[in-house]
PDB file of C-alpha atoms in Angstrom:
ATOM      1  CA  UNK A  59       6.092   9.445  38.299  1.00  0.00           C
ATOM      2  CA  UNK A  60       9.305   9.156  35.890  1.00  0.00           C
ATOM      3  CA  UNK A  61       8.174   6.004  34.601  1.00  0.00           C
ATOM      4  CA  UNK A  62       4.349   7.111  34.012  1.00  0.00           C
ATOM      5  CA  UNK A  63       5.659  10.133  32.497  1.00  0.00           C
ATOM      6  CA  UNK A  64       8.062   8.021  30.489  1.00  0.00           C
ATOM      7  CA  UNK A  65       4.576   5.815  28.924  1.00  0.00           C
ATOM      8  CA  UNK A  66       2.844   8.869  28.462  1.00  0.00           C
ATOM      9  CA  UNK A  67       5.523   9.937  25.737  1.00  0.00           C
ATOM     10  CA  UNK A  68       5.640   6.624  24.038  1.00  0.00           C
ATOM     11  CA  UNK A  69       1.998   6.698  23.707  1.00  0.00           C
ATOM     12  CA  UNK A  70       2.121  10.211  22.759  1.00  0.00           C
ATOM     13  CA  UNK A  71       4.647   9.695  20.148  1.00  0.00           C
ATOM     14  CA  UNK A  72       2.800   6.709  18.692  1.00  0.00           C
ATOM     15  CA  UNK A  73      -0.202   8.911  18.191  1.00  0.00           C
ATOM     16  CA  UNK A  74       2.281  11.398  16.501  1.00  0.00           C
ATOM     17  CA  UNK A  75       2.775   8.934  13.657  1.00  0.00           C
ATOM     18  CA  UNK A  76      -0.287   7.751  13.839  1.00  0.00           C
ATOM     19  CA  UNK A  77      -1.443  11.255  13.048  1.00  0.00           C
ATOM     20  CA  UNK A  78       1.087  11.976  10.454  1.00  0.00           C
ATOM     21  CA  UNK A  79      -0.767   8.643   8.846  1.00  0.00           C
ATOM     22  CA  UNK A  80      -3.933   9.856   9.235  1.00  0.00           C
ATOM     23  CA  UNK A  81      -2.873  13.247   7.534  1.00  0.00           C
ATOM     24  CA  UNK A  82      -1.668  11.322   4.317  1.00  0.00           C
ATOM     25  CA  UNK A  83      -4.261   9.236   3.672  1.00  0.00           C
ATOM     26  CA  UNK A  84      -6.615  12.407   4.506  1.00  0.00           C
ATOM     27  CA  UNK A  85      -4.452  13.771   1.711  1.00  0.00           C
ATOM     28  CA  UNK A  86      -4.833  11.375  -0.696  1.00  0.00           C
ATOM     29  CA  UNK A  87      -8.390  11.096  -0.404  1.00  0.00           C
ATOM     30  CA  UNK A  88      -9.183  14.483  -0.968  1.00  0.00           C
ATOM     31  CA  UNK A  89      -7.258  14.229  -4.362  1.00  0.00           C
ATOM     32  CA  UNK A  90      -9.597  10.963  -5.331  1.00  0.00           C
ATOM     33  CA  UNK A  91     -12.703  13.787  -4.223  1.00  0.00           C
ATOM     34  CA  UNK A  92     -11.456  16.766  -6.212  1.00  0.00           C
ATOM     35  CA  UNK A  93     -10.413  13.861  -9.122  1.00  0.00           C
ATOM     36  CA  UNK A  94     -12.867  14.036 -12.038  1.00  0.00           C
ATOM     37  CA  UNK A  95     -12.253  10.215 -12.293  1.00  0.00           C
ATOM     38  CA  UNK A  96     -15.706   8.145 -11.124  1.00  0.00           C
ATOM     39  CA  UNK A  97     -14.812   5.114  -9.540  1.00  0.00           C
ATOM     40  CA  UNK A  98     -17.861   3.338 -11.225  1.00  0.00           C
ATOM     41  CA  UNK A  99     -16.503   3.831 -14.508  1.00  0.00           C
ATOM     42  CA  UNK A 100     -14.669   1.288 -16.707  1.00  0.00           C
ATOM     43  CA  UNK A 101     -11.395   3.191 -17.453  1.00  0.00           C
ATOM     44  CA  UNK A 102      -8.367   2.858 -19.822  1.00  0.00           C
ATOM     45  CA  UNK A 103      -5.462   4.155 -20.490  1.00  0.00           C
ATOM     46  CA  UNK A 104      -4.467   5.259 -23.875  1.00  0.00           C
ATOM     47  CA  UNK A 105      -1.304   6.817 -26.007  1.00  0.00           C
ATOM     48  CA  UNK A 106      -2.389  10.348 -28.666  1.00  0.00           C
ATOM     49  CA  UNK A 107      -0.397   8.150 -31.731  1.00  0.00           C
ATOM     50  CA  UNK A 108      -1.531  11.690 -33.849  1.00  0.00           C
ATOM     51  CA  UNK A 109      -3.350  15.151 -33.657  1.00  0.00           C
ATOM     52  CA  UNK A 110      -5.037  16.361 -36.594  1.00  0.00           C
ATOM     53  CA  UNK A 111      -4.129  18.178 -39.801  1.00  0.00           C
ATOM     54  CA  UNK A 112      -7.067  20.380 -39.708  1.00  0.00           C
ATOM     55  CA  UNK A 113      -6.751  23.644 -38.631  1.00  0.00           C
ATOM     56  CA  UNK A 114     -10.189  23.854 -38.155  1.00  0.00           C
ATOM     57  CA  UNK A 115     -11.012  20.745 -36.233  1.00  0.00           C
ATOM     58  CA  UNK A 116      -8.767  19.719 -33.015  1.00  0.00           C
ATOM     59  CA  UNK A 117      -8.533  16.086 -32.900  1.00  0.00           C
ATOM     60  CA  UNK A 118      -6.527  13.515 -31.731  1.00  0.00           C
ATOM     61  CA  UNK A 119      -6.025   9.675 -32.728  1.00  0.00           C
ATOM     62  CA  UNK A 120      -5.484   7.389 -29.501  1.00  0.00           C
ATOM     63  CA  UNK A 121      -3.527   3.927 -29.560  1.00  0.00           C
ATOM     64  CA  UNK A 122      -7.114   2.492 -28.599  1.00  0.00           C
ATOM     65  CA  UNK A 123     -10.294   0.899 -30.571  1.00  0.00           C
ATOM     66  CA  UNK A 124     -13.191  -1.465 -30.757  1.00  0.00           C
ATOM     67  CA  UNK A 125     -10.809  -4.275 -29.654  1.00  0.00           C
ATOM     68  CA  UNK A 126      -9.846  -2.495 -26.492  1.00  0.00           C
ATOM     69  CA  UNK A 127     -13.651  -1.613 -26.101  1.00  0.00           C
ATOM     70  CA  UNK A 128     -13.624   1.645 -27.078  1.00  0.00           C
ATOM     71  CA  UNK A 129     -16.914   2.681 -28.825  1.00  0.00           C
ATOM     72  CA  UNK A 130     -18.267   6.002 -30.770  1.00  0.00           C
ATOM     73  CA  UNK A 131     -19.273   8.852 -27.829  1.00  0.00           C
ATOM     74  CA  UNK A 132     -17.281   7.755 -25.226  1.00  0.00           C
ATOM     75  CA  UNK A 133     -16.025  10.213 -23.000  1.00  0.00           C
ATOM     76  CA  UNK A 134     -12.420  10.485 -22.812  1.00  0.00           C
ATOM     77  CA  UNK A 135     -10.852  11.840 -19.233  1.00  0.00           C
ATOM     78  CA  UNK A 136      -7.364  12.521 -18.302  1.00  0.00           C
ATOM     79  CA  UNK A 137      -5.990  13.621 -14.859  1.00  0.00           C
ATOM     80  CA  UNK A 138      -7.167  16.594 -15.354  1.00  0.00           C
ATOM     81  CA  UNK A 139     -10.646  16.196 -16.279  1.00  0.00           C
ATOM     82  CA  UNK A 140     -12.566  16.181 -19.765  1.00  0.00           C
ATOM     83  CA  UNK A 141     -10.561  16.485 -22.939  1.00  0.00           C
ATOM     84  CA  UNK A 142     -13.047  15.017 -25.464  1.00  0.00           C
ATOM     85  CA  UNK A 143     -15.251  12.531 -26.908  1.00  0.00           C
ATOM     86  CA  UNK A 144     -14.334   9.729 -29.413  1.00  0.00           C
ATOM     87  CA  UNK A 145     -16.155  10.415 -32.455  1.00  0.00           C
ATOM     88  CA  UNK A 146     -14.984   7.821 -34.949  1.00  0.00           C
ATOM     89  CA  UNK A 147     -13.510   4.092 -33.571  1.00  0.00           C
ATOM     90  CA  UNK A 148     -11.504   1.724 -35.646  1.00  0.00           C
ATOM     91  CA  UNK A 149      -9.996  -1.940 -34.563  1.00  0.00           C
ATOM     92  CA  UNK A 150      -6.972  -0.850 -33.158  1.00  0.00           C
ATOM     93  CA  UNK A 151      -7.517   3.164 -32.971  1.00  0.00           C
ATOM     94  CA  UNK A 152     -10.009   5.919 -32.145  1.00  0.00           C
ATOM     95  CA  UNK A 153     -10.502   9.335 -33.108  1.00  0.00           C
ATOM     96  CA  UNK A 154     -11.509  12.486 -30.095  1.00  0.00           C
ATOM     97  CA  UNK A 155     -13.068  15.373 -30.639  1.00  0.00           C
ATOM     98  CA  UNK A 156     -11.471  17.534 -28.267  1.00  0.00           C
ATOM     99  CA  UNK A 157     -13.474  19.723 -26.144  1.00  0.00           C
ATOM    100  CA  UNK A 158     -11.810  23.272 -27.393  1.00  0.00           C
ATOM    101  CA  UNK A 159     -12.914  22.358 -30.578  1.00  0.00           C
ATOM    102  CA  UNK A 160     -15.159  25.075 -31.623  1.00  0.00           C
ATOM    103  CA  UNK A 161     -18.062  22.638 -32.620  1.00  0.00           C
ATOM    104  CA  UNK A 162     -18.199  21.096 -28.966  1.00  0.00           C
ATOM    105  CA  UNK A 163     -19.734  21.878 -25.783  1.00  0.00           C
ATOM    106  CA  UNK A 164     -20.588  20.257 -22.688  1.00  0.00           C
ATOM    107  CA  UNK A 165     -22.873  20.643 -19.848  1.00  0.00           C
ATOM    108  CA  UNK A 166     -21.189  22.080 -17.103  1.00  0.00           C
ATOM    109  CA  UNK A 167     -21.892  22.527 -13.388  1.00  0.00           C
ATOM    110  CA  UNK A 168     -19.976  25.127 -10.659  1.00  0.00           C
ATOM    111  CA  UNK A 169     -19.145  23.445  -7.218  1.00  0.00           C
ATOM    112  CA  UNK A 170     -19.785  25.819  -5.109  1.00  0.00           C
ATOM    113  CA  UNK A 171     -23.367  26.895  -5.902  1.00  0.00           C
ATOM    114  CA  UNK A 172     -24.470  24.260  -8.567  1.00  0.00           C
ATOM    115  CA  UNK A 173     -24.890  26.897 -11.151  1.00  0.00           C
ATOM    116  CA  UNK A 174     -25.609  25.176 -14.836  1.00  0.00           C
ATOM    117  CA  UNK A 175     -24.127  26.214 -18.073  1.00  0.00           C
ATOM    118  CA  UNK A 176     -22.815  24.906 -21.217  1.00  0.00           C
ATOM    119  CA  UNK A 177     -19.197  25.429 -21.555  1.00  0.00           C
ATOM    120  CA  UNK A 178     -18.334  25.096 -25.677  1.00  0.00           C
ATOM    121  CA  UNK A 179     -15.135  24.711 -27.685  1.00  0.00           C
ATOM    122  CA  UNK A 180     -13.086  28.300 -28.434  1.00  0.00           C
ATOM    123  CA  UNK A 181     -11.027  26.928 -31.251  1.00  0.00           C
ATOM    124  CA  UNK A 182      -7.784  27.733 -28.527  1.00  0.00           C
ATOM    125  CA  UNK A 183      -6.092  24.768 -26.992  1.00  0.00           C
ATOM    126  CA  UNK A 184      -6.798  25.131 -22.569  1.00  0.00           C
ATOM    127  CA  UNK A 185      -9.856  27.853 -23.476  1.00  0.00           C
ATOM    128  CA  UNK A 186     -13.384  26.973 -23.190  1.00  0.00           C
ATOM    129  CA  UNK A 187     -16.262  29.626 -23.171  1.00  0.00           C
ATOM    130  CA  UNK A 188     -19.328  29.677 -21.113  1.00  0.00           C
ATOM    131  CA  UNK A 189     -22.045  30.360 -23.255  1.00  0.00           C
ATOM    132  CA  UNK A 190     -25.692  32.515 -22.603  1.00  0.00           C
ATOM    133  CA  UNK A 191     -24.879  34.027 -19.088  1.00  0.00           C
ATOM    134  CA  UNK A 192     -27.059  36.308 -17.940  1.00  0.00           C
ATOM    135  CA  UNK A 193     -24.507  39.183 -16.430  1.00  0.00           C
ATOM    136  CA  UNK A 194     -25.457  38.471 -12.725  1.00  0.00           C
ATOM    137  CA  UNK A 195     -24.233  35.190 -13.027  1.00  0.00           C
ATOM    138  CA  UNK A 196     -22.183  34.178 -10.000  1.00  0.00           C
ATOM    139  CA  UNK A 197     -18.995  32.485 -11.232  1.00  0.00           C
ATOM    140  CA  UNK A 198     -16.110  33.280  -9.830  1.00  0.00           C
ATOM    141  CA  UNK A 199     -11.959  33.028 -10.617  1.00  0.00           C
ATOM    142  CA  UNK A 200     -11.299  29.642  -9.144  1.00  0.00           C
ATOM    143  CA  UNK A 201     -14.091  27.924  -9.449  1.00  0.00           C
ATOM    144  CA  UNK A 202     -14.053  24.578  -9.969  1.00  0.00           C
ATOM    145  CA  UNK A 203     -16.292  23.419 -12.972  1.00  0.00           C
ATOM    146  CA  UNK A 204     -17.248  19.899 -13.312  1.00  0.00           C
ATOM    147  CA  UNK A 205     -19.817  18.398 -15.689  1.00  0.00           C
ATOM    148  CA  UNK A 206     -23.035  18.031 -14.854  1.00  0.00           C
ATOM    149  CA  UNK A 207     -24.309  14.794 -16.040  1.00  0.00           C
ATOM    150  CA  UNK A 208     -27.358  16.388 -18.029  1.00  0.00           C
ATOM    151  CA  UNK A 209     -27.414  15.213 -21.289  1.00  0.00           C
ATOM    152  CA  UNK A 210     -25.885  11.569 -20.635  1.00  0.00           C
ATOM    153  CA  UNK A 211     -22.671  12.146 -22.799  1.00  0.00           C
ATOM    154  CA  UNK A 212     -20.684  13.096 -20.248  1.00  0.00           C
ATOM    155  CA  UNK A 213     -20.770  11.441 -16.438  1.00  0.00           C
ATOM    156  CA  UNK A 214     -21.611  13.388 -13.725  1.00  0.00           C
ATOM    157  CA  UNK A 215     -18.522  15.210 -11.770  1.00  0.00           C
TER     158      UNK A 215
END
């Protein structure tokens, strides 16, 4: 009985670690889900070399251009999720219209109910507004936004 007790706690403990596997992958895969990356998407990754002079127009210049690929409306992405569109492309450089900028809006999508709206530029760095909501609107304080797809500049998610 000692020694079938004794295999029953090896094989116990080996399903311990394999758990404690199982929970980091789990982990990590839920990131890639909540990630506003696609997978299908050709992706690169890019230096801001400059920000703009204009007070009235928040762009950036990226260490990227028509050599690399890059070409004029492509949605640019970080970690975070959307932060523009390139708007002008050069041989070694591109130019992004960020999304705060006042003159920009995107179609935009809430998880949890699938409620569409266009969120647009604010002029504020981290501040977009959600434009023409009726008042019954249900969008709540966490929700996660995403964009929608509609419109084809921006890929779904």
């Amino acid at each position: 009985e000692n020694r079938a007790l004794r295999q029953e706690l090896l094989l116990k403990n080996s399903d311990i670690l394999l758990l404690g596997q199982f929970k980091q992958e789990n982990a990590r895969l839920r990131e890639l889900l909540g990630s506003p990356l696609r997978q299908d998407e050709h992706k690169m990754v890019t230096q801001v070399i400059s920000t703009g002079s204009d007070p009235y127009s928040d762009q950036v210049v990226i260490d990227k251009g028509s050599d690399n690929g890059v070409y004029e409306g492509q949605p640019v992405i970080s970690d975070k999720g959307v932060v523009g569109q390139v708007v002008a492309v050069a041989k070694v450089t591109s130019r992004v219209l960020l999304i705060c900028d006042a003159s920009h809006a995107l179609p935009i999508q809430v998880l949890r109910n699938d409620i569409r709206v266009i969120a647009a530029g604010s002029g504020c760095a981290d501040d977009l507004q959600l434009e023409h909501l009726p008042n019954n609107t249900d969008i709540r304080v966490g929700d996660v936004l995403v964009t929608s797809g509609l419109g084809g500049r921006f890929p779904e998610g």
